[in-house]
Coordinates of C-alpha atoms in Angstrom, one line a residue:
Chain X
M48 CA 100.0 72.9 74.5
N49 CA 97.8 75.7 75.5
P50 CA 98.7 77.9 78.4
R51 CA 96.1 78.2 81.1
V52 CA 93.7 80.9 80.3
E53 CA 91.9 82.5 83.2
G54 CA 88.3 83.2 82.6
Q55 CA 88.0 86.8 83.6
Q56 CA 91.3 88.0 82.1
T57 CA 91.3 90.0 78.9
A58 CA 92.0 88.0 75.8
A59 CA 94.9 90.3 74.8
T60 CA 97.6 88.7 76.8
P61 CA 97.1 85.1 77.8
A62 CA 99.0 83.7 74.8
V63 CA 102.3 85.0 76.1
N64 CA 101.8 83.8 79.6
S65 CA 103.7 80.7 80.0
G66 CA 103.6 80.9 83.8
A67 CA 104.9 83.6 85.9
R68 CA 108.5 83.5 87.0
V69 CA 108.5 83.6 90.8
I70 CA 111.4 85.4 92.6
S71 CA 111.6 85.4 96.3
V72 CA 113.6 87.9 98.3
G73 CA 114.7 86.9 101.8
G74 CA 117.7 87.3 104.0
G75 CA 116.9 86.5 107.5
K76 CA 117.5 89.8 109.2
G77 CA 115.0 92.6 109.3
G78 CA 116.0 96.0 108.0
V79 CA 118.5 94.9 105.4
G80 CA 116.3 96.3 102.6
K81 CA 114.2 93.3 101.5
S82 CA 111.1 95.4 100.8
F83 CA 113.3 98.2 99.3
M84 CA 114.9 95.6 97.0
V85 CA 111.5 94.1 96.0
A86 CA 109.8 97.4 95.3
N87 CA 112.7 98.8 93.2
L88 CA 113.5 95.6 91.2
A89 CA 109.8 95.2 90.5
T90 CA 109.6 98.8 89.3
C91 CA 112.7 98.4 87.0
L92 CA 111.1 95.2 85.5
A93 CA 107.7 97.0 85.1
R94 CA 109.4 99.9 83.3
A95 CA 111.1 97.4 81.0
G96 CA 107.7 96.3 79.9
Y97 CA 107.2 93.2 82.0
R98 CA 104.0 92.6 83.9
V99 CA 105.0 92.4 87.5
I100 CA 103.1 91.5 90.7
V101 CA 104.8 92.0 94.1
V102 CA 103.4 89.9 96.9
D103 CA 103.9 90.8 100.5
C104 CA 104.5 87.5 102.3
D105 CA 105.7 89.2 105.4
L106 CA 102.7 88.2 107.5
E107 CA 104.0 89.9 110.6
G108 CA 105.2 93.3 109.4
A109 CA 103.5 93.8 106.1
N110 CA 104.1 97.2 104.6
L111 CA 105.2 96.7 101.0
H112 CA 102.1 98.6 99.9
T113 CA 103.6 101.7 101.5
V114 CA 106.9 101.3 99.7
V115 CA 105.3 101.1 96.3
G116 CA 103.0 103.9 97.1
A117 CA 99.7 102.0 97.1
H118 CA 96.8 102.6 99.5
A119 CA 96.3 100.5 102.5
P120 CA 94.7 97.4 101.1
V121 CA 91.2 96.3 101.9
S122 CA 92.0 92.7 101.3
S123 CA 95.2 90.8 101.4
L124 CA 97.1 87.6 101.0
A125 CA 95.7 86.5 104.4
D126 CA 92.3 86.2 102.8
F127 CA 93.5 83.7 100.4
V128 CA 95.5 81.8 103.0
A129 CA 92.5 81.7 105.3
Q130 CA 90.4 80.6 102.3
R131 CA 88.1 83.5 102.6
V132 CA 88.9 84.2 98.9
D133 CA 89.5 81.4 96.5
D134 CA 90.9 83.3 93.5
L135 CA 94.2 84.9 94.2
G136 CA 93.7 87.0 91.1
K137 CA 91.0 88.9 92.9
L138 CA 93.5 90.2 95.5
V139 CA 95.7 91.9 92.9
F140 CA 95.6 95.7 93.2
D141 CA 97.1 98.3 90.9
T142 CA 99.9 100.6 92.1
P143 CA 100.7 104.1 90.9
I144 CA 103.5 102.5 88.8
E145 CA 102.3 101.2 85.4
G146 CA 102.7 97.5 84.9
L147 CA 103.3 96.9 88.6
Q148 CA 100.6 95.3 90.7
L149 CA 100.4 94.3 94.3
I150 CA 99.1 91.6 96.6
A151 CA 99.2 93.1 100.0
G152 CA 100.2 91.3 103.2
T153 CA 98.1 90.7 106.3
H154 CA 96.7 93.8 107.8
A155 CA 95.4 94.0 111.4
N156 CA 94.2 90.4 111.4
L157 CA 96.5 88.9 114.0
S158 CA 94.2 85.9 114.5
D159 CA 95.4 84.5 111.2
A160 CA 98.1 82.0 111.9
Q161 CA 101.0 81.2 109.6
P162 CA 99.6 79.0 106.8
T163 CA 100.1 75.3 107.0
H164 CA 102.3 73.5 104.6
L165 CA 99.4 72.3 102.5
R166 CA 98.0 75.8 102.2
R167 CA 101.4 77.0 101.2
V168 CA 101.5 74.5 98.3
R169 CA 98.1 75.8 97.2
L170 CA 99.4 79.3 97.4
M171 CA 102.4 78.5 95.4
R172 CA 100.4 77.0 92.6
A173 CA 98.1 80.1 92.5
L174 CA 101.1 82.4 92.4
R175 CA 102.5 80.7 89.4
R176 CA 99.1 81.1 87.6
L177 CA 98.9 84.8 88.1
Q178 CA 98.8 86.8 84.9
A179 CA 102.3 88.2 85.1
D180 CA 105.8 87.8 83.8
F181 CA 107.3 88.1 87.2
V182 CA 105.9 87.5 90.7
I183 CA 108.2 88.8 93.3
L184 CA 107.7 87.7 96.9
D185 CA 108.8 89.9 99.8
L186 CA 109.6 87.4 102.6
G187 CA 109.5 88.3 106.2
A188 CA 112.5 88.2 108.6
G189 CA 113.4 85.1 110.4
V190 CA 113.5 81.4 109.5
H191 CA 109.9 80.2 110.0
S192 CA 109.1 77.2 107.8
A193 CA 106.6 79.4 105.9
V194 CA 109.3 81.9 105.0
L195 CA 111.6 79.0 104.0
D196 CA 109.0 77.4 101.8
Y197 CA 108.3 80.6 99.8
F198 CA 112.0 80.9 99.4
L199 CA 112.5 77.3 98.2
V200 CA 109.8 77.0 95.7
A201 CA 110.7 80.2 93.8
D202 CA 112.6 80.0 90.6
D203 CA 115.1 82.5 92.0
G204 CA 115.9 83.0 95.6
L205 CA 117.6 86.2 96.5
V206 CA 119.4 86.7 99.8
V207 CA 119.8 90.3 100.7
C208 CA 122.5 91.1 103.2
S209 CA 124.3 94.2 104.3
P210 CA 128.0 94.5 105.1
E211 CA 127.6 94.0 108.9
P212 CA 128.5 90.9 110.9
T213 CA 125.0 90.6 112.3
S214 CA 123.5 90.7 108.8
V215 CA 126.0 88.2 107.4
E216 CA 125.4 85.9 110.3
N217 CA 121.6 86.0 109.8
A218 CA 122.0 85.4 106.1
Y219 CA 124.0 82.2 106.9
T220 CA 121.4 81.2 109.4
F221 CA 118.8 81.7 106.8
L222 CA 120.7 79.8 104.1
R223 CA 121.5 77.0 106.5
A224 CA 117.8 76.6 107.5
A225 CA 116.7 76.8 103.9
F226 CA 119.4 74.3 102.9
Y227 CA 118.4 71.7 105.4
R228 CA 114.8 72.1 104.8
R229 CA 115.2 71.6 101.1
M230 CA 117.4 68.6 101.7
R231 CA 115.0 67.0 104.1
L232 CA 112.1 67.4 101.7
A233 CA 114.2 65.8 98.9
M234 CA 115.2 62.7 100.9
V235 CA 113.1 59.6 100.5
G236 CA 114.3 57.2 103.2
H237 CA 112.8 57.7 106.6
G238 CA 116.1 57.1 108.4
V239 CA 117.9 59.5 106.1
R240 CA 115.3 62.2 106.8
K241 CA 115.7 61.8 110.5
L242 CA 119.4 62.1 110.0
V243 CA 119.0 65.4 108.2
T244 CA 116.8 66.7 111.0
T245 CA 119.5 65.7 113.5
A246 CA 122.1 67.5 111.5
M247 CA 120.1 70.7 111.6
D248 CA 121.1 71.0 115.2
Q249 CA 124.6 72.2 115.0
R250 CA 125.6 70.6 118.3
N251 CA 124.2 67.2 117.5
E252 CA 125.6 64.1 119.1
H253 CA 126.4 62.4 115.8
G254 CA 129.2 64.9 115.3
L255 CA 127.7 66.0 112.0
R256 CA 129.3 69.5 111.7
T257 CA 128.9 70.4 108.1
P258 CA 126.6 69.5 105.2
L259 CA 129.4 67.4 103.8
D260 CA 129.6 65.3 107.0
L261 CA 126.0 64.7 106.5
L262 CA 126.4 63.7 102.9
R263 CA 129.0 61.1 103.8
E264 CA 126.7 59.7 106.5
I265 CA 123.8 59.5 104.1
E266 CA 125.9 57.8 101.4
A267 CA 126.7 55.2 103.9
I268 CA 123.1 54.5 104.6
D269 CA 121.5 54.8 101.2
S270 CA 123.4 55.6 98.0
A271 CA 120.2 56.6 96.1
D272 CA 119.4 59.2 98.7
G273 CA 123.1 60.2 98.6
A274 CA 122.8 60.9 94.9
R275 CA 119.6 62.8 95.4
F276 CA 121.4 64.9 98.1
V277 CA 124.1 65.8 95.6
Q278 CA 121.6 66.6 92.9
T279 CA 119.6 68.8 95.2
M280 CA 122.7 70.6 96.3
R281 CA 123.5 71.4 92.7
E282 CA 120.0 72.7 92.0
F283 CA 120.0 75.0 95.1
R284 CA 121.4 78.2 93.8
P285 CA 120.6 81.2 96.0
R286 CA 121.7 84.5 94.6
V287 CA 123.3 87.0 96.8
V288 CA 122.8 90.8 96.8
I289 CA 124.8 93.0 99.1
N290 CA 122.9 96.1 100.1
N291 CA 124.2 99.3 101.6
V292 CA 127.8 99.0 100.4
R293 CA 130.1 102.0 101.0
T294 CA 133.5 100.8 100.0
A295 CA 135.1 98.4 97.5
E296 CA 135.8 96.2 100.4
D297 CA 132.1 95.9 101.1
I298 CA 131.5 94.9 97.5
K299 CA 134.1 92.1 97.8
L300 CA 132.0 90.6 100.6
G301 CA 129.7 89.2 98.1
F302 CA 132.4 87.1 96.5
A303 CA 133.5 85.9 100.0
V304 CA 130.0 84.9 101.0
C305 CA 129.6 82.9 97.8
S306 CA 132.9 81.3 98.3
V307 CA 132.0 80.3 101.8
C308 CA 128.7 78.9 100.6
R309 CA 130.7 76.8 98.1
K310 CA 133.2 75.6 100.6
Y311 CA 130.8 75.0 103.5
F312 CA 127.5 74.0 102.0
G313 CA 128.8 72.8 98.6
I314 CA 126.2 75.0 96.9
D315 CA 126.8 77.3 94.0
A316 CA 125.6 80.6 95.2
E317 CA 125.8 83.4 92.7
Y318 CA 126.8 87.0 93.4
L319 CA 124.0 88.8 91.7
G320 CA 125.1 92.4 92.5
Y321 CA 125.3 95.2 95.0
V322 CA 123.6 98.4 95.9
N323 CA 125.4 101.3 97.5
Q324 CA 124.3 103.1 100.7
D325 CA 122.3 106.1 99.7
D326 CA 120.7 108.7 101.9
D327 CA 118.0 109.3 99.3
V328 CA 116.6 105.9 100.1
R329 CA 115.0 107.4 103.3
L330 CA 113.6 110.2 101.3
S331 CA 112.2 107.9 98.7
V332 CA 110.4 105.9 101.3
A333 CA 109.1 109.1 102.9
S334 CA 107.8 110.2 99.5
R335 CA 106.3 106.7 99.0
K336 CA 108.0 106.2 95.7
P337 CA 110.6 103.5 94.9
L338 CA 114.1 105.0 94.6
V339 CA 114.4 104.2 90.9
E340 CA 111.4 106.5 90.3
Y341 CA 112.4 109.1 92.9
R342 CA 116.1 109.4 91.8
P343 CA 116.5 107.4 88.7
K344 CA 120.0 108.7 88.0
S345 CA 121.5 107.9 91.4
D346 CA 124.2 105.2 91.7
A347 CA 121.8 103.1 93.7
S348 CA 119.2 103.2 91.0
I349 CA 121.8 102.3 88.4
Y350 CA 122.9 99.3 90.4
L351 CA 119.3 98.2 91.0
Q352 CA 118.6 98.4 87.2
R353 CA 121.7 96.2 86.6
I354 CA 120.4 93.6 89.0
A355 CA 116.9 93.7 87.5
R356 CA 118.3 93.2 84.0
K357 CA 120.3 90.2 85.2
L358 CA 117.1 88.8 86.8
A359 CA 115.2 89.3 83.6
G360 CA 117.9 87.4 81.7
G361 CA 116.6 86.7 78.3
R362 CA 113.0 86.6 79.4
P363 CA 110.9 88.3 76.8
S364 CA 108.8 91.2 78.1
S365 CA 105.2 91.5 77.2
F366 CA 106.1 94.3 74.8
Q367 CA 108.8 92.3 73.1
A368 CA 106.6 89.2 72.9
A369 CA 103.8 91.3 71.4
A370 CA 106.1 92.4 68.6
P371 CA 105.5 90.3 65.5
N372 CA 109.0 89.1 65.0
R373 CA 109.7 88.3 68.6
V374 CA 108.5 84.9 69.8
A375 CA 108.7 83.9 73.4
S376 CA 111.8 81.9 73.7
P377 CA 111.4 78.3 74.9
S378 CA 114.1 78.8 77.4
G379 CA 112.0 81.5 79.1
A380 CA 109.4 78.9 80.0
P381 CA 110.0 78.0 83.6
T382 CA 109.8 74.4 84.7
P383 CA 108.1 74.3 88.0
A384 CA 111.0 74.2 90.4
A385 CA 112.4 70.6 90.2
G386 CA 112.9 70.3 93.9
S387 CA 109.7 72.0 95.1
P388 CA 108.6 70.5 98.3
T389 CA 105.9 68.0 97.7
A390 CA 105.9 66.2 101.0
Chain Y
M291 CA 130.6 68.9 95.6
K292 CA 133.6 67.4 97.4
P293 CA 134.9 68.1 100.9
L294 CA 138.0 70.3 101.0
D295 CA 140.4 67.4 101.5
E296 CA 139.3 65.8 98.3
Q297 CA 139.3 69.0 96.2
D298 CA 142.0 69.6 93.7
H299 CA 143.9 72.9 93.5
Y300 CA 141.5 74.3 90.9
E301 CA 138.5 73.5 93.0
V302 CA 140.1 75.1 96.0
L303 CA 140.7 78.3 94.1
E304 CA 137.3 78.0 92.5
V305 CA 138.7 78.4 88.9
T306 CA 138.3 76.1 85.9
P307 CA 141.2 73.8 85.0
G308 CA 141.9 75.9 81.9
A309 CA 142.2 79.1 83.9
A310 CA 144.7 81.7 82.7
F311 CA 147.3 83.0 85.0
E312 CA 145.4 86.3 85.6
D313 CA 142.3 84.4 86.5
I314 CA 144.3 82.4 89.1
E315 CA 145.8 85.6 90.4
R316 CA 142.4 87.2 90.8
A317 CA 140.8 84.1 92.3
Y318 CA 143.6 83.8 94.8
R319 CA 143.2 87.4 95.9
L320 CA 139.5 87.0 96.4
T321 CA 139.5 83.7 98.1
R322 CA 142.5 84.6 100.3
A323 CA 140.7 87.8 101.4
A324 CA 137.5 85.7 102.1
Y325 CA 139.4 83.5 104.6
T326 CA 141.6 85.9 106.3
D327 CA 141.3 86.1 110.1
G328 CA 138.4 88.3 111.0
S329 CA 136.8 88.2 107.6
M330 CA 133.1 89.1 107.9
A331 CA 132.2 86.3 105.5
L332 CA 133.6 83.6 107.8
Y333 CA 131.8 84.7 110.8
S334 CA 129.5 82.1 112.4
I335 CA 130.3 79.5 109.7
F336 CA 134.0 78.6 109.9
N337 CA 136.0 78.8 113.1
R338 CA 139.6 80.0 113.1
D339 CA 141.1 76.5 112.7
D340 CA 138.9 75.7 109.7
A341 CA 139.9 79.0 108.2
A342 CA 143.6 78.3 108.8
V343 CA 143.3 75.0 107.0
I344 CA 141.4 76.5 104.0
R345 CA 144.0 79.3 103.8
S346 CA 146.9 76.9 103.7
R347 CA 145.2 74.9 101.0
I348 CA 144.6 78.2 99.0
D349 CA 148.2 79.1 99.4
E350 CA 149.4 75.7 98.3
A351 CA 147.1 75.7 95.3
Y352 CA 148.3 79.2 94.3
R353 CA 151.9 78.2 94.6
V354 CA 151.5 75.2 92.4
L355 CA 149.3 76.7 89.8
T356 CA 151.3 79.9 89.2
D357 CA 154.5 77.9 88.6
P358 CA 154.3 76.6 85.0
Q359 CA 156.5 73.6 85.6
D360 CA 154.7 72.6 88.9
R361 CA 151.4 73.2 87.3
A362 CA 152.2 71.0 84.3
R363 CA 153.5 68.2 86.6
Y364 CA 150.4 68.6 88.8
D365 CA 148.0 68.5 85.9
A366 CA 149.7 65.4 84.5
E367 CA 149.6 63.5 87.8
A368 CA 146.0 64.4 88.5
G369 CA 145.0 63.6 85.0
I370 CA 143.8 67.2 84.5
A371 CA 145.6 67.7 81.2
D372 CA 142.6 66.1 79.4
R373 CA 140.2 68.3 81.3
H374 CA 142.3 71.2 80.3
A375 CA 141.8 70.4 76.6
E376 CA 138.1 70.0 77.3
A377 CA 137.8 73.3 79.0
A378 CA 139.6 75.0 76.1
T379 CA 137.0 73.9 73.5
P380 CA 134.2 76.3 73.5
T381 CA 131.4 73.8 73.7
A382 CA 132.7 72.0 76.8
T383 CA 130.7 72.5 79.9
R384 CA 132.9 73.8 82.6
P385 CA 133.0 71.6 85.6
I386 CA 133.0 74.4 88.1
D387 CA 132.1 77.9 87.2
A388 CA 134.1 79.9 89.6
F389 CA 133.7 83.5 90.3
P390 CA 131.8 85.2 87.6
L391 CA 135.0 86.4 86.0
E392 CA 135.1 88.1 82.7
V393 CA 135.5 84.9 80.6
D394 CA 135.6 86.0 77.0
C395 CA 137.7 89.1 77.1
E396 CA 141.2 87.7 77.2
E397 CA 142.8 89.6 74.4
S398 CA 140.0 91.8 73.2
E399 CA 140.0 93.9 76.2
A400 CA 143.7 94.3 77.1
R401 CA 143.4 96.8 79.8
T402 CA 146.6 98.4 80.6
L403 CA 147.2 98.9 84.3
P404 CA 150.0 100.7 86.0
A405 CA 152.3 98.2 87.7
E406 CA 151.5 99.8 91.1
L407 CA 147.9 98.8 91.1
P408 CA 147.9 95.1 90.4
S409 CA 144.8 94.3 92.4
A410 CA 142.5 96.2 90.2
I411 CA 139.7 94.7 88.1
E412 CA 138.0 92.4 90.4
V413 CA 134.8 93.1 88.7
I414 CA 131.6 91.1 89.0
D415 CA 130.3 89.8 85.8
D416 CA 128.1 92.5 84.6
P417 CA 127.6 93.2 80.9
D418 CA 125.6 96.2 81.8
A419 CA 128.5 97.8 83.6
D420 CA 130.6 97.4 80.5
I421 CA 128.0 99.3 78.6
D422 CA 128.0 101.9 81.3
E423 CA 131.7 102.4 80.9
E424 CA 131.7 102.4 77.1
T425 CA 128.8 104.7 76.4
S426 CA 128.3 107.0 79.3
D427 CA 129.6 110.5 79.6
F428 CA 132.0 110.3 82.5
D429 CA 130.6 112.2 85.4
G430 CA 131.9 111.7 88.9
A431 CA 129.4 109.0 89.7
A432 CA 130.3 107.0 86.7
L433 CA 134.0 107.2 87.7
R434 CA 133.0 106.0 91.2
R435 CA 131.0 103.1 89.8
A436 CA 133.9 102.1 87.6
R437 CA 136.3 102.3 90.5
L438 CA 134.2 100.3 92.9
R439 CA 133.5 97.7 90.3
R440 CA 137.3 97.1 90.2
G441 CA 137.5 96.7 93.9
V442 CA 139.7 99.8 94.4
E443 CA 139.5 102.2 97.2
L444 CA 140.3 105.9 96.9
D445 CA 143.5 105.7 99.0
Q446 CA 144.8 103.1 96.6
I447 CA 144.4 105.4 93.7
S448 CA 145.9 108.2 95.7
D449 CA 149.0 106.0 96.4
V450 CA 149.5 105.4 92.7
T451 CA 148.6 108.8 91.3
K452 CA 149.9 111.0 94.2
V453 CA 146.7 113.0 94.0
S454 CA 145.2 113.5 97.5
V455 CA 142.2 111.5 98.5
K456 CA 140.5 114.8 99.2
Y457 CA 140.7 115.9 95.6
L458 CA 139.8 112.4 94.3
R459 CA 136.7 112.5 96.4
C460 CA 135.9 116.0 95.1
I461 CA 136.2 114.6 91.6
E462 CA 133.7 111.9 92.3
E463 CA 131.3 114.2 94.1
E464 CA 131.8 116.9 91.5
D465 CA 132.5 119.4 94.1
F466 CA 134.1 121.7 91.6
E467 CA 134.4 124.6 93.9
R468 CA 137.0 122.9 96.1
L469 CA 139.0 121.7 93.1
P470 CA 141.9 123.7 91.8
A471 CA 142.3 125.3 88.3
S472 CA 141.0 123.2 85.4
V473 CA 144.5 122.4 84.1
Y474 CA 145.2 120.6 87.4
V475 CA 141.8 118.9 87.4
R476 CA 142.4 117.5 83.9
G477 CA 145.7 116.0 85.2
F478 CA 144.0 114.5 88.2
V479 CA 141.1 113.0 86.2
T480 CA 143.6 111.6 83.6
A481 CA 145.6 110.0 86.4
Y482 CA 142.5 108.6 88.1
A483 CA 141.2 107.1 84.8
R484 CA 144.5 105.6 83.9
A485 CA 144.9 104.1 87.4
I486 CA 141.7 102.0 87.1
G487 CA 142.3 101.2 83.4
L488 CA 139.8 103.4 81.7
D489 CA 140.4 105.3 78.5
A490 CA 142.1 108.4 80.1
R491 CA 141.5 110.6 77.1
R492 CA 137.9 109.9 76.7
V493 CA 137.2 110.2 80.4
S494 CA 139.1 113.5 80.8
T495 CA 137.5 115.1 77.8
S496 CA 134.0 114.1 78.9
Y497 CA 134.7 115.1 82.6
M498 CA 136.3 118.4 81.7
E499 CA 133.3 119.4 79.7
R500 CA 131.2 119.1 82.9
V501 CA 133.8 121.1 84.9
E502 CA 133.9 123.9 82.3
A503 CA 130.1 124.1 82.0
A504 CA 129.7 124.2 85.8
R505 CA 132.4 126.9 86.2
E506 CA 131.0 129.1 83.5
Q507 CA 127.5 129.1 84.7
P508 CA 127.7 131.0 88.0
Q509 CA 129.9 133.7 86.3
R510 CA 127.3 134.2 83.7
R511 CA 124.6 134.5 86.4
L512 CA 126.7 137.1 88.2
R513 CA 127.2 139.1 85.1
S514 CA 123.5 139.1 84.2
S515 CA 122.4 140.0 87.7
S516 CA 124.8 143.0 87.9
R517 CA 123.1 144.6 85.0

C-alpha cells in the first residue's frame, strides 16, 4: 500500500506520511483559550519533531495567525471553501516556529458564507491529505453545524473549558449539540432520524429528556439502529481540558465533567489535562509568541507540554521515523474516523 | 451504556469490578464531589432531584463496596465474582475504564501519607508528571504542581503541618525574603513534602540549595559594591 504522494512535495518525507492525524479544539464559549491551546499544543508538537499544521476554522473571528506570530495572510481557508483555490496545500504558510505551519482563517471577506455540508466533506478529505503529522483545527465559538462537523470528523476532539459556570454550561451545550448531530448522522432509519431531531429540543413533547430516554425509544422502533446508537456512543470520546485553573478544586472539575458526561450522555469522555491561570499568557499574546516559547519554564508551559505528549501518544515523529531503527508503528496509522458524517 | 437504574454499584462509582479499596475510596470522593448540590459540573445538565438520586446511588454503592462481607455477597448475587477474576488477569479488557487512576502502582509506589490528609492523591493519569516528580529539582513551582495534582489546597496542608498558609505560599512562590531563617524553612519544606507524600529528604535538600544560593547572592553583591 503506497501512501498518497503529492506531486509538488519534496521526495524526502512522503514515505512516513500515513495521513495526518486531525485534532479539533472546540468548547462552545469564546474566550476560554481555544486559540491559545491550539497555538501552544502545536508548538509543543512541532518542537518534539512533528510536522504540524494549524488551521483556523473560526470563520468569524479568525486570528490564529496573530497568536502564532505569523503575518496577516494573503489567502486563507475561505479561498478553498469558496473553491477559488483547489489545492489546500497551496494555502499552507510558514510560521516563525520551525515545523509549524498555518492555514489562516477568513480575512475581511464577509460575503463568504459558512461552507455547505458537502464542501465540508471535501475540506476534511483535503485536511487529512496535508503533508503533516498533525493537523490541528481551531474551531470557532458556538454550535453552528460547520463547527460541529469539524469537531466530529477529527480523530481527537478537545473540549476546552474554564472553571466558570458559564463556560461549563457552554461546554455541555456544545457536547450535546455534537452528540445529537453525530447520532443523527449515524442513524439509518428515517423515523429514527426524525426522533433524534425531536430529542435535540430539550422540551420536546415526547418526553425525551436524556440521550438514554432516546436510546430506549429507538430500540423500540428499530433494534439495528439501537445497536448503531450504542456503538456510536462508544466511539464518541471527547477529551476535556480545563484551562485557567487556580485551585485544586478547579482541577477536580475535569473529573466531575467527565463523570457527568458518562452518567448523562453515556459517553466516555476523557480528562486530558489542565492548564493553570497565568498572567504571562497576556504578555505572550502581546509579544505574538506562544507561551511555551515565551516562558517555557512556567507551570502553564509544563502543563501544556504534558497535554501535547499525551496527544502524541505513541505516534512517531518525523525525526524518529527517519531514524533507521524506528519504523512507523502500524497503530499510528489513523483509520479515517469510523463515524464520519457521510450523509 | 446503561441508564442509572440499571447500573451496578461499580458502574455507579465508575470503577472496575476488581477495584481495590483505595480506588473505591478515591472514586467515591470524586463522584460524590461531582454531584454535590451546587457543583459546577452539574449546572445545566442535571437538576437537583436528578443529582439527589445519583448521590443516593453513589452512597449506597460506596456503603456496599467498602464492606468486605456486603461486597462479597453483592458480587455473588450479581454474578460479578467471575468478572472479578477476569479483571484480575492482565489481558482482560476492562468493562469500564473509570477515572484514569494510577492502575499499575499498587505496591510499587506505596506512598505514605499522614493520617490527617486522607484525601490526597487524586491525580490524573499522567506519566509525565511522575517523571516531573522523580527527576526534577524541587523548586517552588514543582512543589505546587505536585500539590495540585493530588487535589490538595494550601489550607489543607496548613491544617496538617501547622505551617501558616502565608509561609506555604512563600515557599511555592520562592519569596525567600519573607521566609524565616533557613533552619525553619527546612522544617516547613519537609513538612510540606511529607504531607503530600513526596520524598521529604530529597525535596528539602533540593529546595534548600535554592534557598541558600538565593540568600548568598545579594550579600555577595553588597560586599563587592562596597569596595
